PDB file of C-alpha atoms in Angstrom:
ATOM      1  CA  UNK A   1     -36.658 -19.717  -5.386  1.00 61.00           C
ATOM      2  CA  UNK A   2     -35.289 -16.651  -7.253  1.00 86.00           C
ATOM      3  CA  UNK A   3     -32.193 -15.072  -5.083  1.00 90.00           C
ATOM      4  CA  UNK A   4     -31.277 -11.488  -5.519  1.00 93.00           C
ATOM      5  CA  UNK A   5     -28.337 -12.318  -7.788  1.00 94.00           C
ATOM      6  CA  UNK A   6     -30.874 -14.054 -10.650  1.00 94.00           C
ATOM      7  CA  UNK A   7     -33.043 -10.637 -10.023  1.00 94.00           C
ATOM      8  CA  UNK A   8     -30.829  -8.324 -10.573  1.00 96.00           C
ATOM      9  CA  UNK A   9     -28.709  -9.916 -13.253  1.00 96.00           C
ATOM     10  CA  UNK A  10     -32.404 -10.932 -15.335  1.00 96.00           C
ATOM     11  CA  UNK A  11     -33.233  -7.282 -15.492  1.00 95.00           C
ATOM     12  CA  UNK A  12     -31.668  -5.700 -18.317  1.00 93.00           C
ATOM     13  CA  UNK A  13     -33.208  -2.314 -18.430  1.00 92.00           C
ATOM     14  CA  UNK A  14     -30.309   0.145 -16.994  1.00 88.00           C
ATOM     15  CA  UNK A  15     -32.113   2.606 -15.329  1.00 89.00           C
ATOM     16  CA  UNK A  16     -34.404  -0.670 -13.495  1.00 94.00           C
ATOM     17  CA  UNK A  17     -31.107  -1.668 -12.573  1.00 94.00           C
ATOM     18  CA  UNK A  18     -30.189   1.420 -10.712  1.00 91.00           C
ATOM     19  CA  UNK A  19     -33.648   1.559  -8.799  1.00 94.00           C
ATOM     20  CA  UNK A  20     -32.765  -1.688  -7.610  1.00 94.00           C
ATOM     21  CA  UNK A  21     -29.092  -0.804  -5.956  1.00 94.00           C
ATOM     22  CA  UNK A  22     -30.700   2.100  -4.614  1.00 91.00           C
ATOM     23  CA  UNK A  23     -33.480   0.346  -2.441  1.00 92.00           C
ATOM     24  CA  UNK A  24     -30.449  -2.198  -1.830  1.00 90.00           C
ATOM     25  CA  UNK A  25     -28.248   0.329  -0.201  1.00 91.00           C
ATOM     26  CA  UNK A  26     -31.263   1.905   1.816  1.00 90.00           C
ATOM     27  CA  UNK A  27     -31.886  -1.728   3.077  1.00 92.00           C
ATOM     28  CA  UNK A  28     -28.319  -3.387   3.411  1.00 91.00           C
ATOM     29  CA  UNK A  29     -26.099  -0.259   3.981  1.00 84.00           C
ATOM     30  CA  UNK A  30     -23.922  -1.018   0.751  1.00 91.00           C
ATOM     31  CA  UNK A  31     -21.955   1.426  -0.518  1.00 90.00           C
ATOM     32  CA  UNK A  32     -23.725   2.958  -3.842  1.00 90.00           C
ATOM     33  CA  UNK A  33     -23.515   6.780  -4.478  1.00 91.00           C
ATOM     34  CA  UNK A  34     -23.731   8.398  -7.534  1.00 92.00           C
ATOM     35  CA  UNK A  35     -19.954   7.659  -8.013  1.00 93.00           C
ATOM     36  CA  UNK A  36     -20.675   4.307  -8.864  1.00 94.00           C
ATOM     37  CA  UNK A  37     -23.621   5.464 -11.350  1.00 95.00           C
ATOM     38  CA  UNK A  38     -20.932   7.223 -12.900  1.00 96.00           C
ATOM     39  CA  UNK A  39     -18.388   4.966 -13.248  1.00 96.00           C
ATOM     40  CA  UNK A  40     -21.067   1.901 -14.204  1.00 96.00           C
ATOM     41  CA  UNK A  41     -21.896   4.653 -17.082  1.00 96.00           C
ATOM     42  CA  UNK A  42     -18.333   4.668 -18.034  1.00 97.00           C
ATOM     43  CA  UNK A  43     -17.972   1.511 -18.577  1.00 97.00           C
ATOM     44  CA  UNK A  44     -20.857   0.683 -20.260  1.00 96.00           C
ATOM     45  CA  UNK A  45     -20.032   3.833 -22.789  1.00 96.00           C
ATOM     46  CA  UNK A  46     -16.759   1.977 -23.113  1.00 98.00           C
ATOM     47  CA  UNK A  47     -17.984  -1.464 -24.176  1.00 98.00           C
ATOM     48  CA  UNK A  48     -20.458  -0.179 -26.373  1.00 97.00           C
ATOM     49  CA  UNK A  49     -18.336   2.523 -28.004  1.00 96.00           C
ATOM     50  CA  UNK A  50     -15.101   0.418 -28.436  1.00 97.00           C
ATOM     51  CA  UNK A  51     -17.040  -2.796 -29.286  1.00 97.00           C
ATOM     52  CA  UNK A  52     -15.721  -5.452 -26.790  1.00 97.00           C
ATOM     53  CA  UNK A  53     -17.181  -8.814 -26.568  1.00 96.00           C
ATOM     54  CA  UNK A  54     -18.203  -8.527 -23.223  1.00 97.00           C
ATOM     55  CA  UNK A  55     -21.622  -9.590 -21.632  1.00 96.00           C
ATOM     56  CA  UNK A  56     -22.375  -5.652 -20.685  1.00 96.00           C
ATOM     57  CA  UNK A  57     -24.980  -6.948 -18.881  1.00 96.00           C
ATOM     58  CA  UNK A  58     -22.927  -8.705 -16.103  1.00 97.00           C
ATOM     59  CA  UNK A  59     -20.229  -6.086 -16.534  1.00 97.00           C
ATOM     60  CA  UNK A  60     -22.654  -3.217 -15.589  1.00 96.00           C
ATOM     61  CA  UNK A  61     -24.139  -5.124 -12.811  1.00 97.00           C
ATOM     62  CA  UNK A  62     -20.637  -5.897 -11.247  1.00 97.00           C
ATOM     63  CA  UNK A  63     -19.818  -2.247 -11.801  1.00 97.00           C
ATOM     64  CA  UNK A  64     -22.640  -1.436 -10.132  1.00 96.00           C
ATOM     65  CA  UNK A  65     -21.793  -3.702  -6.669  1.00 96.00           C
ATOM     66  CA  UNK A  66     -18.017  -4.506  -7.043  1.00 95.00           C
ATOM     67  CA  UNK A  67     -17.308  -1.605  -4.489  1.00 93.00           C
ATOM     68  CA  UNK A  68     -20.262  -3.334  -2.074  1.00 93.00           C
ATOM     69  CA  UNK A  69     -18.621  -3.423   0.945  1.00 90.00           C
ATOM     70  CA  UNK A  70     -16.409  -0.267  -0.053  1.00 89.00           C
ATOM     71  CA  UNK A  71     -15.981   1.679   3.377  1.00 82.00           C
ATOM     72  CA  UNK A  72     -16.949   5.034   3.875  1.00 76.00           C
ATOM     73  CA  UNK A  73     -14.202   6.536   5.449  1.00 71.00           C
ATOM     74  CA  UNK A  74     -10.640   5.474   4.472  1.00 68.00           C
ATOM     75  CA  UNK A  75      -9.009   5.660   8.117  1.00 71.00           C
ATOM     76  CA  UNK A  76      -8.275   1.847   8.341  1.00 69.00           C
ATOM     77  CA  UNK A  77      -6.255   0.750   5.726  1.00 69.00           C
ATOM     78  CA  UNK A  78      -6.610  -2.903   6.141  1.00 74.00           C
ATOM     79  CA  UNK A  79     -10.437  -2.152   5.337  1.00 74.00           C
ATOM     80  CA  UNK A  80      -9.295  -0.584   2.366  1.00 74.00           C
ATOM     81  CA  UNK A  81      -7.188  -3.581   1.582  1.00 78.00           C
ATOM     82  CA  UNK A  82     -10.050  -6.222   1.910  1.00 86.00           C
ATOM     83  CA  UNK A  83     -13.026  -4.797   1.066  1.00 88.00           C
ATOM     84  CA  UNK A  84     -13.265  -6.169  -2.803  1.00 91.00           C
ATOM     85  CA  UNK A  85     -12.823  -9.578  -1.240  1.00 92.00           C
ATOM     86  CA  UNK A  86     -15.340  -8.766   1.730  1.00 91.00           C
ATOM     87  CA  UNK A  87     -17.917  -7.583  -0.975  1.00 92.00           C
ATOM     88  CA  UNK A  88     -16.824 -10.683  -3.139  1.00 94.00           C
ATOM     89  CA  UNK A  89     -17.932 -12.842  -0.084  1.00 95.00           C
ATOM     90  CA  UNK A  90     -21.231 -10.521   0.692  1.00 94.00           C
ATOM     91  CA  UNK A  91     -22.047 -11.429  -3.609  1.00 94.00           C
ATOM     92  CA  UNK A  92     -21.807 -14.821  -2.807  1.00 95.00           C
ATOM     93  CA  UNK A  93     -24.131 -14.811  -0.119  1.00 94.00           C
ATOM     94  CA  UNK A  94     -26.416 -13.291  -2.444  1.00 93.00           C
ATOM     95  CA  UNK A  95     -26.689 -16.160  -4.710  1.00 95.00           C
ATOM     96  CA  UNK A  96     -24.086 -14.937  -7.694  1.00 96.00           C
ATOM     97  CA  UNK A  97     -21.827 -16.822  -8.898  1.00 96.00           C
ATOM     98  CA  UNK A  98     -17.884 -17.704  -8.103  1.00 96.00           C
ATOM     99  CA  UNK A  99     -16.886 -15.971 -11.633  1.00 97.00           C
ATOM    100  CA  UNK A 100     -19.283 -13.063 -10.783  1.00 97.00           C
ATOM    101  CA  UNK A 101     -17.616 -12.905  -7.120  1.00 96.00           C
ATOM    102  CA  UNK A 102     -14.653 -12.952  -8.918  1.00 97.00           C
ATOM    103  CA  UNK A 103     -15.167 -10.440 -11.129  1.00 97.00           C
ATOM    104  CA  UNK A 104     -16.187  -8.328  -8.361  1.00 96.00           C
ATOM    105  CA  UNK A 105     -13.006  -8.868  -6.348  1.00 96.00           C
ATOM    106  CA  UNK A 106     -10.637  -8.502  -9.009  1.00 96.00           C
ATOM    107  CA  UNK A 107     -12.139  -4.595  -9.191  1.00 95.00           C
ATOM    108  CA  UNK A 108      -8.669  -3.942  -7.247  1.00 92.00           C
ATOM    109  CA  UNK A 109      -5.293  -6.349  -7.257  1.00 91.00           C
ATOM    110  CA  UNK A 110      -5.005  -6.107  -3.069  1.00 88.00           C
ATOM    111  CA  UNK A 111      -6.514  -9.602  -3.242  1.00 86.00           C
ATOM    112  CA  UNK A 112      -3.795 -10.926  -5.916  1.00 88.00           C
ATOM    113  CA  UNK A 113      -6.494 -13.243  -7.213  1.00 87.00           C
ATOM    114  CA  UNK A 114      -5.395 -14.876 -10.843  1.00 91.00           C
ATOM    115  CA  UNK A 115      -6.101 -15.579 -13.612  1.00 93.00           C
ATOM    116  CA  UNK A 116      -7.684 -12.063 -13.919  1.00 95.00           C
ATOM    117  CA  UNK A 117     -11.090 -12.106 -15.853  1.00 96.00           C
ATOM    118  CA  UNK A 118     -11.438  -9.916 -18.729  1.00 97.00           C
ATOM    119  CA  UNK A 119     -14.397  -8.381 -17.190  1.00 98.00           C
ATOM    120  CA  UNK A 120     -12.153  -7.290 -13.861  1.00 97.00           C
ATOM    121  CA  UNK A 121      -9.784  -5.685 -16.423  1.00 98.00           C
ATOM    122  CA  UNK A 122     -13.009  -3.267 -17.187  1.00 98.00           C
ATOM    123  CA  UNK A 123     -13.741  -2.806 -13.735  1.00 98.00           C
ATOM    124  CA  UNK A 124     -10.653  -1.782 -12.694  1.00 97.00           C
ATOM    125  CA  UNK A 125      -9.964   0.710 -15.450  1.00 98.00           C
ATOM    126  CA  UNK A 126     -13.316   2.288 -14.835  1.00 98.00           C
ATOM    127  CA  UNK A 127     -13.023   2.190 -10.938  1.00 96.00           C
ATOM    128  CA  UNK A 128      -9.480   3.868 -11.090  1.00 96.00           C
ATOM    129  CA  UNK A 129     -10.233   6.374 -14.347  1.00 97.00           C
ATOM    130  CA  UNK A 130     -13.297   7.854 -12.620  1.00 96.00           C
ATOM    131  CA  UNK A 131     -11.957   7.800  -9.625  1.00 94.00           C
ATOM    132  CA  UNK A 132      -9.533   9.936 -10.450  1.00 95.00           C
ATOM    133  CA  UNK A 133     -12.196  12.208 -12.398  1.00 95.00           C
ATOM    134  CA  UNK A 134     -13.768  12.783  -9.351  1.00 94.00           C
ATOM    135  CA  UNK A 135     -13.728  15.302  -6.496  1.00 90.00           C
ATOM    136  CA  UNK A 136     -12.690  14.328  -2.840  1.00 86.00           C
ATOM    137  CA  UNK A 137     -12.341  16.049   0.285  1.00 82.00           C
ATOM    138  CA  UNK A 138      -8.860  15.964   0.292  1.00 84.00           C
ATOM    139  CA  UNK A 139      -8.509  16.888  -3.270  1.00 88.00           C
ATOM    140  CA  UNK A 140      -9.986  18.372  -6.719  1.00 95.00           C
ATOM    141  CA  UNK A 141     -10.571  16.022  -9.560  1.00 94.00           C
ATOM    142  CA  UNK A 142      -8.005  15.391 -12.554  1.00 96.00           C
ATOM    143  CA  UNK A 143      -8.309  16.083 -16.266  1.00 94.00           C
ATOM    144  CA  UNK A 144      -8.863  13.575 -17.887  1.00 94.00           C
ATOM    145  CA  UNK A 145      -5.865  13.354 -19.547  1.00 93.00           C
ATOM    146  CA  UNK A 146      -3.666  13.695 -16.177  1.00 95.00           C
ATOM    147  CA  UNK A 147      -5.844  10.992 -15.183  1.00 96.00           C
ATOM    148  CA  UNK A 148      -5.211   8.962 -17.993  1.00 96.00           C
ATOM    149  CA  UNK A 149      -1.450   9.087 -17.124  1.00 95.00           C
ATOM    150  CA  UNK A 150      -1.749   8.629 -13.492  1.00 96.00           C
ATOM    151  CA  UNK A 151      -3.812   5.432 -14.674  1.00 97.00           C
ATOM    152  CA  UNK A 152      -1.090   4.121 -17.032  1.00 96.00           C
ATOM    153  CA  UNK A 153       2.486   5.083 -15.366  1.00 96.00           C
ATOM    154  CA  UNK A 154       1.515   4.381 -11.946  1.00 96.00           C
ATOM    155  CA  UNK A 155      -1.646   2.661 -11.082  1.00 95.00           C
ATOM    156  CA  UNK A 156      -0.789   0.065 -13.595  1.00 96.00           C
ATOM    157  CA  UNK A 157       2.736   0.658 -13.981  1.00 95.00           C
ATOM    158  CA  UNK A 158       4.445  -3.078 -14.270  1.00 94.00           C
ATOM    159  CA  UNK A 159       0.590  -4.547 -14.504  1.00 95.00           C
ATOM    160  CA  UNK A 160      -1.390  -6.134 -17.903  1.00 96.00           C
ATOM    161  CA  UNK A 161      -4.660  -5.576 -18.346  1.00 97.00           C
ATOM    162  CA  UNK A 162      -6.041  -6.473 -21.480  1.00 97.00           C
ATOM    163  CA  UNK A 163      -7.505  -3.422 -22.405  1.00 98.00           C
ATOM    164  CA  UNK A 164      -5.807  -0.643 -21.643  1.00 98.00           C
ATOM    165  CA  UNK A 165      -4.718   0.787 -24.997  1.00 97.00           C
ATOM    166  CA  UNK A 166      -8.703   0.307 -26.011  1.00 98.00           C
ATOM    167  CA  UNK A 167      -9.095   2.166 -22.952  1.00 98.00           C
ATOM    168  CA  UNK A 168      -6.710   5.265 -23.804  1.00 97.00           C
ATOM    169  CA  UNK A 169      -8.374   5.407 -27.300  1.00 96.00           C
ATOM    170  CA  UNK A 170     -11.697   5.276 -26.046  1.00 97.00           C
ATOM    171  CA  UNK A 171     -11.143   8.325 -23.777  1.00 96.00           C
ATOM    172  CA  UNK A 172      -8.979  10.294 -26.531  1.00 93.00           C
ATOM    173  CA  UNK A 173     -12.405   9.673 -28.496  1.00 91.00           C
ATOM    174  CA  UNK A 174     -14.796  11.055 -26.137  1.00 90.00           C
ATOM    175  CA  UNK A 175     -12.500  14.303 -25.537  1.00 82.00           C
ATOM    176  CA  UNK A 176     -12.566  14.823 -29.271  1.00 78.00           C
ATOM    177  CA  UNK A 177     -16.607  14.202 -28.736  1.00 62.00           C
ATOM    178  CA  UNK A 178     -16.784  16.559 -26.253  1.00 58.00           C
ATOM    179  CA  UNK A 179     -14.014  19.217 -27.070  1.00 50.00           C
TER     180      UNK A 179
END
């Protein structure tokens, strides 16, 4: 019996892959808006630009439900807090597997889970970097090099992740692309 995890993570076509989260959200009530198009775009840019030897594949499809169980309003910061490992849990249910999960829940560090995977250090530059790109209701978008320093000297301050110089080249790339 084929389980939603096999599905998803057998269909390779990116565009397929986003029809699929979208009839998932309308069914489950996950979170998926077009921030999470954006950022799966970003990191898949990233991997292919900067070469990594990463299975883009399962790094796009993580991307893509890593924030899962990502509540809609941010009033309760305990959800805040727990919802990478909720949505972790919710991934398992669906048949992936404990690295996937892992993956997924390592998007943040509020869950402290170690050894980090090398695929969670994409996710989490991606989730933060756009993030921060992005408008809110309580406030406009950064450049992208403000964001780029917010990332470095405070998100991460005192944190490793593996590829966060690649990162900062890859995005002083793309604004000499797109200057």
């Amino acid at each position: 019996m084929e389980t939603f995890a096999s599905y998803i993570l057998s269909e390779k076509d990116w565009i397929r892959k986003m029809e699929i989260m979208y009839y998932l959200e309308k069914k489950t009530d996950i979170f998926f808006d077009k921030s999470v198009v954006f950022k799966a775009e970003l990191a898949k840019l990233f991997i292919e630009k900067m070469n990594l030897d990463v299975d883009i594949n399962l790094v796009i499809t993580a991307c893509l439900l890593c924030n899962c169980k990502k509540p809609k309003e941010f009033t309760d910061l305990e959800k805040v807090k727990s919802y990478a490992k909720d949505g972790a849990e919710y991934l398992s249910q669906l048949g992936f597997s404990d690295t996937f999960c892992r993956i997924c829940e390592q998007v943040n560090r509020y869950s402290e889970s170690e050894p980090r995977e090398k695929e969670a250090d994409i996710l989490e530059l991606v989730d933060q970097y756009g993030g921060m790109l992005l408008d809110r209701p309580e406030r406009i978008g950064f450049k992208p090099d403000e964001a780029l320093v917010l990332l470095e000297f405070r998100n991460l301050k005192d944190k490793y992740n593996r590829y966060l110089e690649q990162f900062k080249q890859f995005i002083y790339e793309m604004q000499e692309v797109y200057v």
